[in-house]
PDB file of C-alpha atoms in Angstrom:
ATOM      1  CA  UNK A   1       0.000   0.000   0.000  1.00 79.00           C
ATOM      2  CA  UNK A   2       1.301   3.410  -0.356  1.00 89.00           C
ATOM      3  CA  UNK A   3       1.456   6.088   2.134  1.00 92.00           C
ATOM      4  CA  UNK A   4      -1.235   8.087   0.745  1.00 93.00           C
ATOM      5  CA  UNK A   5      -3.510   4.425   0.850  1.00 86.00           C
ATOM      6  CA  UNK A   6      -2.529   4.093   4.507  1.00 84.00           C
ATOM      7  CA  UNK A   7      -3.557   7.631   5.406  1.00 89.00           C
ATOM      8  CA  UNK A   8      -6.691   7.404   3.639  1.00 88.00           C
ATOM      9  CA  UNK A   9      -7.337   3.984   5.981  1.00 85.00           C
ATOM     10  CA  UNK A  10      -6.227   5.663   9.300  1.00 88.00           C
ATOM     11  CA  UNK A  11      -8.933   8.865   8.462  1.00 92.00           C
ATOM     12  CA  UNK A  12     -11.820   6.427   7.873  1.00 89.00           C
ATOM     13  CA  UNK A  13     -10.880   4.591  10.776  1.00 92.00           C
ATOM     14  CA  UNK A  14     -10.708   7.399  12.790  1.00 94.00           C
ATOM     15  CA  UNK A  15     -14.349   8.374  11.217  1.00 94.00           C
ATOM     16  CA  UNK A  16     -15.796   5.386  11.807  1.00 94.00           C
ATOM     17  CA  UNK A  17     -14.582   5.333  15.899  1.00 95.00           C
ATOM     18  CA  UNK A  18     -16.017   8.667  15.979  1.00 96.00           C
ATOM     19  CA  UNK A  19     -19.696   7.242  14.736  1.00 96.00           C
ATOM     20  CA  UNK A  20     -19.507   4.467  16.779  1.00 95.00           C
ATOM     21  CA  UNK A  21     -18.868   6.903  19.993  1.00 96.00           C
ATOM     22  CA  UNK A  22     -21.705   9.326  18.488  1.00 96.00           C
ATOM     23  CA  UNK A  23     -23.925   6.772  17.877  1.00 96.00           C
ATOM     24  CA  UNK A  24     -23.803   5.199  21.404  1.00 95.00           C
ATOM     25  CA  UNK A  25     -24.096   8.483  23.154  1.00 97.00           C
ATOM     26  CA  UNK A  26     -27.185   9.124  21.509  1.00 96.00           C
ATOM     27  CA  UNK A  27     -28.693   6.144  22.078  1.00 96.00           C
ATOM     28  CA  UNK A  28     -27.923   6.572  26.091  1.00 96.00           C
ATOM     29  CA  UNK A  29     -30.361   9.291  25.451  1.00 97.00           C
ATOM     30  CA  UNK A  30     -33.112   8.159  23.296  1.00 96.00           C
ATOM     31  CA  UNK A  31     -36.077   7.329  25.042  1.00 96.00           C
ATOM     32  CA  UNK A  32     -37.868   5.532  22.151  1.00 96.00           C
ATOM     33  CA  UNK A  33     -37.335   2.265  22.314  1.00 96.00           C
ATOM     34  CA  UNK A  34     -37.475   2.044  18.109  1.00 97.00           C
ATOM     35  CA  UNK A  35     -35.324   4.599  17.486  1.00 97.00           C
ATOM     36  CA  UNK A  36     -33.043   3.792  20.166  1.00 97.00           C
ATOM     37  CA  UNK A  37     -32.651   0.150  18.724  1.00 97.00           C
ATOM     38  CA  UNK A  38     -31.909   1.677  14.821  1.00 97.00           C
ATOM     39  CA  UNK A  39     -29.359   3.744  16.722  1.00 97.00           C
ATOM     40  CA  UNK A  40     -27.871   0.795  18.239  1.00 97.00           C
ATOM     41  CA  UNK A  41     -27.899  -0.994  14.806  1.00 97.00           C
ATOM     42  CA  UNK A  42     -26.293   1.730  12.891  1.00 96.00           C
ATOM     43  CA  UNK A  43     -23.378   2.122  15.663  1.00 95.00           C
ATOM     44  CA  UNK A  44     -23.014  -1.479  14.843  1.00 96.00           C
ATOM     45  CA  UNK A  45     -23.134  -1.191  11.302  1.00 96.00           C
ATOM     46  CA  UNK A  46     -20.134   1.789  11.784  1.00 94.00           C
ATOM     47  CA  UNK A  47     -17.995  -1.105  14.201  1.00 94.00           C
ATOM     48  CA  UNK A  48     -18.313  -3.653  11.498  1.00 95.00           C
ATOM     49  CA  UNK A  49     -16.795  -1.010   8.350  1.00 92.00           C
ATOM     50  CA  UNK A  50     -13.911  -0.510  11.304  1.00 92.00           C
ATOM     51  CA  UNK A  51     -13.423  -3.836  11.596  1.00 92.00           C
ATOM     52  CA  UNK A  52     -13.391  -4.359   7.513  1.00 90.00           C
ATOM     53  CA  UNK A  53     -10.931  -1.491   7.709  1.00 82.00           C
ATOM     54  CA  UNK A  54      -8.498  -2.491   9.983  1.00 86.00           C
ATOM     55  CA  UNK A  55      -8.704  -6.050   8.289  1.00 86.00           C
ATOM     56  CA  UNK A  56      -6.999  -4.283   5.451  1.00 77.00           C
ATOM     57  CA  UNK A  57      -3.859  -4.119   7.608  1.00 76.00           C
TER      58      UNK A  57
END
């Protein structure tokens, strides 16, 4: 990979801890159970990209 590759990984991995934390602390705060839950599901959809990511490496 070249340097520019690896930089462009490390950003989106960065990005995609970032969602994760976002997406938890708003679901600490939802009160609706529904939403709450889709919440949930897309801070686990943003942990699994990471984990595709960092696979890469």
């Amino acid at each position: 990979m070249t340097t520019k590759e690896l930089l462009y990984i490390e950003d989106v991995l960065g990005h995609e801890k970032y969602f994760q934390s976002k997406c938890r602390q708003a679901a600490a705060q939802i009160q609706d159970a529904e939403l709450r839950a889709y919440v949930e599901q897309m801070g686990q959809k943003h942990s699994a990209i990471f984990q595709n990511f960092y696979g890469l490496l």
